[in-house]
């Protein structure tokens, strides 16, 4: 699994201008079952995405299609981890239970 920290590199006015396109992109990622959760950071310096297990190259390719990335408005810090303990609602993605 991955935690992705999205860090804005542009003023919030530019972020807000691209926000609708970014929201549509997020919707597509959820429809394709790539993401589990996402939201704004507080203070508003970026966002957080929790992505399902997948090859790292696939995640990098997905992130490269984000309108924030295409417009050079944000950078992405990707933290990979293996979920070994989860709430019961997340047992399907618990990598320790999947084996």
PDB file of C-alpha atoms in Angstrom:
ATOM      1  CA  UNK A   1       0.000   0.000   0.000  1.00  0.00           C
ATOM      2  CA  UNK A   2       0.993   3.597  -0.303  1.00  0.00           C
ATOM      3  CA  UNK A   3       0.476   6.882   1.448  1.00  0.00           C
ATOM      4  CA  UNK A   4       0.983   9.720  -1.004  1.00  0.00           C
ATOM      5  CA  UNK A   5       1.669  13.186   0.343  1.00  0.00           C
ATOM      6  CA  UNK A   6       0.696  15.790  -2.222  1.00  0.00           C
ATOM      7  CA  UNK A   7       2.637  19.026  -1.732  1.00  0.00           C
ATOM      8  CA  UNK A   8       1.416  22.161  -3.482  1.00  0.00           C
ATOM      9  CA  UNK A   9       4.113  24.078  -5.325  1.00  0.00           C
ATOM     10  CA  UNK A  10       1.854  26.852  -6.626  1.00  0.00           C
ATOM     11  CA  UNK A  11      -0.329  29.513  -5.004  1.00  0.00           C
ATOM     12  CA  UNK A  12      -3.760  28.378  -3.794  1.00  0.00           C
ATOM     13  CA  UNK A  13      -5.426  30.478  -6.510  1.00  0.00           C
ATOM     14  CA  UNK A  14      -3.822  28.213  -9.138  1.00  0.00           C
ATOM     15  CA  UNK A  15      -4.689  25.093  -7.124  1.00  0.00           C
ATOM     16  CA  UNK A  16      -8.315  26.209  -6.880  1.00  0.00           C
ATOM     17  CA  UNK A  17      -8.443  26.781 -10.634  1.00  0.00           C
ATOM     18  CA  UNK A  18      -7.409  23.150 -11.260  1.00  0.00           C
ATOM     19  CA  UNK A  19      -9.427  21.654  -8.388  1.00  0.00           C
ATOM     20  CA  UNK A  20     -12.437  20.534 -10.448  1.00  0.00           C
ATOM     21  CA  UNK A  21     -10.189  18.642 -12.871  1.00  0.00           C
ATOM     22  CA  UNK A  22      -8.294  17.098  -9.955  1.00  0.00           C
ATOM     23  CA  UNK A  23     -11.595  15.995  -8.356  1.00  0.00           C
ATOM     24  CA  UNK A  24     -12.668  14.319 -11.614  1.00  0.00           C
ATOM     25  CA  UNK A  25      -9.307  12.556 -11.765  1.00  0.00           C
ATOM     26  CA  UNK A  26      -9.779  11.319  -8.194  1.00  0.00           C
ATOM     27  CA  UNK A  27     -13.238  10.008  -9.078  1.00  0.00           C
ATOM     28  CA  UNK A  28     -11.756   7.965 -11.936  1.00  0.00           C
ATOM     29  CA  UNK A  29      -9.103   6.501  -9.617  1.00  0.00           C
ATOM     30  CA  UNK A  30     -11.780   5.401  -7.145  1.00  0.00           C
ATOM     31  CA  UNK A  31     -13.880   3.926  -9.973  1.00  0.00           C
ATOM     32  CA  UNK A  32     -10.831   1.919 -11.073  1.00  0.00           C
ATOM     33  CA  UNK A  33     -10.259   0.795  -7.449  1.00  0.00           C
ATOM     34  CA  UNK A  34      -6.815   2.385  -7.200  1.00  0.00           C
ATOM     35  CA  UNK A  35      -7.433   4.612  -4.168  1.00  0.00           C
ATOM     36  CA  UNK A  36      -8.892   3.932  -0.722  1.00  0.00           C
ATOM     37  CA  UNK A  37      -9.019   7.446   0.758  1.00  0.00           C
ATOM     38  CA  UNK A  38      -7.973  10.997  -0.010  1.00  0.00           C
ATOM     39  CA  UNK A  39      -8.348  14.486   1.363  1.00  0.00           C
ATOM     40  CA  UNK A  40      -6.847  17.883   2.055  1.00  0.00           C
ATOM     41  CA  UNK A  41      -4.051  18.428   4.514  1.00  0.00           C
ATOM     42  CA  UNK A  42      -4.560  20.896   7.313  1.00  0.00           C
ATOM     43  CA  UNK A  43      -3.143  23.487   6.989  1.00  0.00           C
ATOM     44  CA  UNK A  44      -3.940  23.536   3.281  1.00  0.00           C
ATOM     45  CA  UNK A  45      -0.488  22.800   1.885  1.00  0.00           C
ATOM     46  CA  UNK A  46      -1.502  19.756  -0.156  1.00  0.00           C
ATOM     47  CA  UNK A  47      -3.344  16.501   0.211  1.00  0.00           C
ATOM     48  CA  UNK A  48      -3.063  12.870   1.195  1.00  0.00           C
ATOM     49  CA  UNK A  49      -3.959   9.806  -0.859  1.00  0.00           C
ATOM     50  CA  UNK A  50      -4.034   6.235   0.410  1.00  0.00           C
ATOM     51  CA  UNK A  51      -3.538   3.904  -2.542  1.00  0.00           C
ATOM     52  CA  UNK A  52      -4.179   0.180  -2.747  1.00  0.00           C
ATOM     53  CA  UNK A  53      -1.326  -2.292  -3.199  1.00  0.00           C
ATOM     54  CA  UNK A  54      -0.011  -2.182  -6.772  1.00  0.00           C
ATOM     55  CA  UNK A  55       3.355  -2.098  -8.504  1.00  0.00           C
ATOM     56  CA  UNK A  56       5.126   1.189  -7.725  1.00  0.00           C
ATOM     57  CA  UNK A  57       5.520   1.969 -11.431  1.00  0.00           C
ATOM     58  CA  UNK A  58       1.759   1.762 -11.893  1.00  0.00           C
ATOM     59  CA  UNK A  59       1.178   4.223  -9.052  1.00  0.00           C
ATOM     60  CA  UNK A  60       3.792   6.595 -10.469  1.00  0.00           C
ATOM     61  CA  UNK A  61       2.044   6.441 -13.854  1.00  0.00           C
ATOM     62  CA  UNK A  62      -1.321   7.171 -12.238  1.00  0.00           C
ATOM     63  CA  UNK A  63       0.048  10.139 -10.293  1.00  0.00           C
ATOM     64  CA  UNK A  64       1.621  11.527 -13.463  1.00  0.00           C
ATOM     65  CA  UNK A  65      -1.886  11.905 -14.931  1.00  0.00           C
ATOM     66  CA  UNK A  66      -3.152  14.086 -12.069  1.00  0.00           C
ATOM     67  CA  UNK A  67      -4.000  17.566 -13.376  1.00  0.00           C
ATOM     68  CA  UNK A  68      -1.918  18.985 -10.520  1.00  0.00           C
ATOM     69  CA  UNK A  69       1.094  17.078 -11.883  1.00  0.00           C
ATOM     70  CA  UNK A  70       0.350  17.902 -15.517  1.00  0.00           C
ATOM     71  CA  UNK A  71       0.185  21.616 -14.655  1.00  0.00           C
ATOM     72  CA  UNK A  72       3.237  21.443 -12.360  1.00  0.00           C
ATOM     73  CA  UNK A  73       1.197  22.568  -9.344  1.00  0.00           C
ATOM     74  CA  UNK A  74       2.282  19.826  -6.924  1.00  0.00           C
ATOM     75  CA  UNK A  75       4.896  17.235  -6.097  1.00  0.00           C
ATOM     76  CA  UNK A  76       4.266  13.791  -4.635  1.00  0.00           C
ATOM     77  CA  UNK A  77       6.015  12.010  -1.793  1.00  0.00           C
ATOM     78  CA  UNK A  78       5.194   8.303  -1.958  1.00  0.00           C
ATOM     79  CA  UNK A  79       5.532   6.216   1.189  1.00  0.00           C
ATOM     80  CA  UNK A  80       5.226   2.470   0.642  1.00  0.00           C
ATOM     81  CA  UNK A  81       4.206   0.207   3.496  1.00  0.00           C
ATOM     82  CA  UNK A  82       2.858  -3.289   4.038  1.00  0.00           C
ATOM     83  CA  UNK A  83      -0.415  -3.301   5.924  1.00  0.00           C
ATOM     84  CA  UNK A  84      -0.071  -6.001   8.575  1.00  0.00           C
ATOM     85  CA  UNK A  85      -2.809  -4.765  10.916  1.00  0.00           C
ATOM     86  CA  UNK A  86      -6.071  -3.226   9.822  1.00  0.00           C
ATOM     87  CA  UNK A  87      -9.547  -2.501  11.073  1.00  0.00           C
ATOM     88  CA  UNK A  88     -11.899  -5.331  10.163  1.00  0.00           C
ATOM     89  CA  UNK A  89     -13.371  -3.172   7.386  1.00  0.00           C
ATOM     90  CA  UNK A  90      -9.985  -3.213   5.670  1.00  0.00           C
ATOM     91  CA  UNK A  91      -9.107  -6.908   6.014  1.00  0.00           C
ATOM     92  CA  UNK A  92      -9.358  -7.351   2.221  1.00  0.00           C
ATOM     93  CA  UNK A  93      -6.294  -5.154   1.750  1.00  0.00           C
ATOM     94  CA  UNK A  94      -4.334  -6.450   4.734  1.00  0.00           C
ATOM     95  CA  UNK A  95      -1.256  -7.855   3.048  1.00  0.00           C
ATOM     96  CA  UNK A  96      -0.435 -10.103   6.012  1.00  0.00           C
ATOM     97  CA  UNK A  97      -3.831 -11.818   5.715  1.00  0.00           C
ATOM     98  CA  UNK A  98      -3.684 -12.058   1.919  1.00  0.00           C
ATOM     99  CA  UNK A  99      -0.872 -14.626   1.985  1.00  0.00           C
TER     100      UNK A  99
END
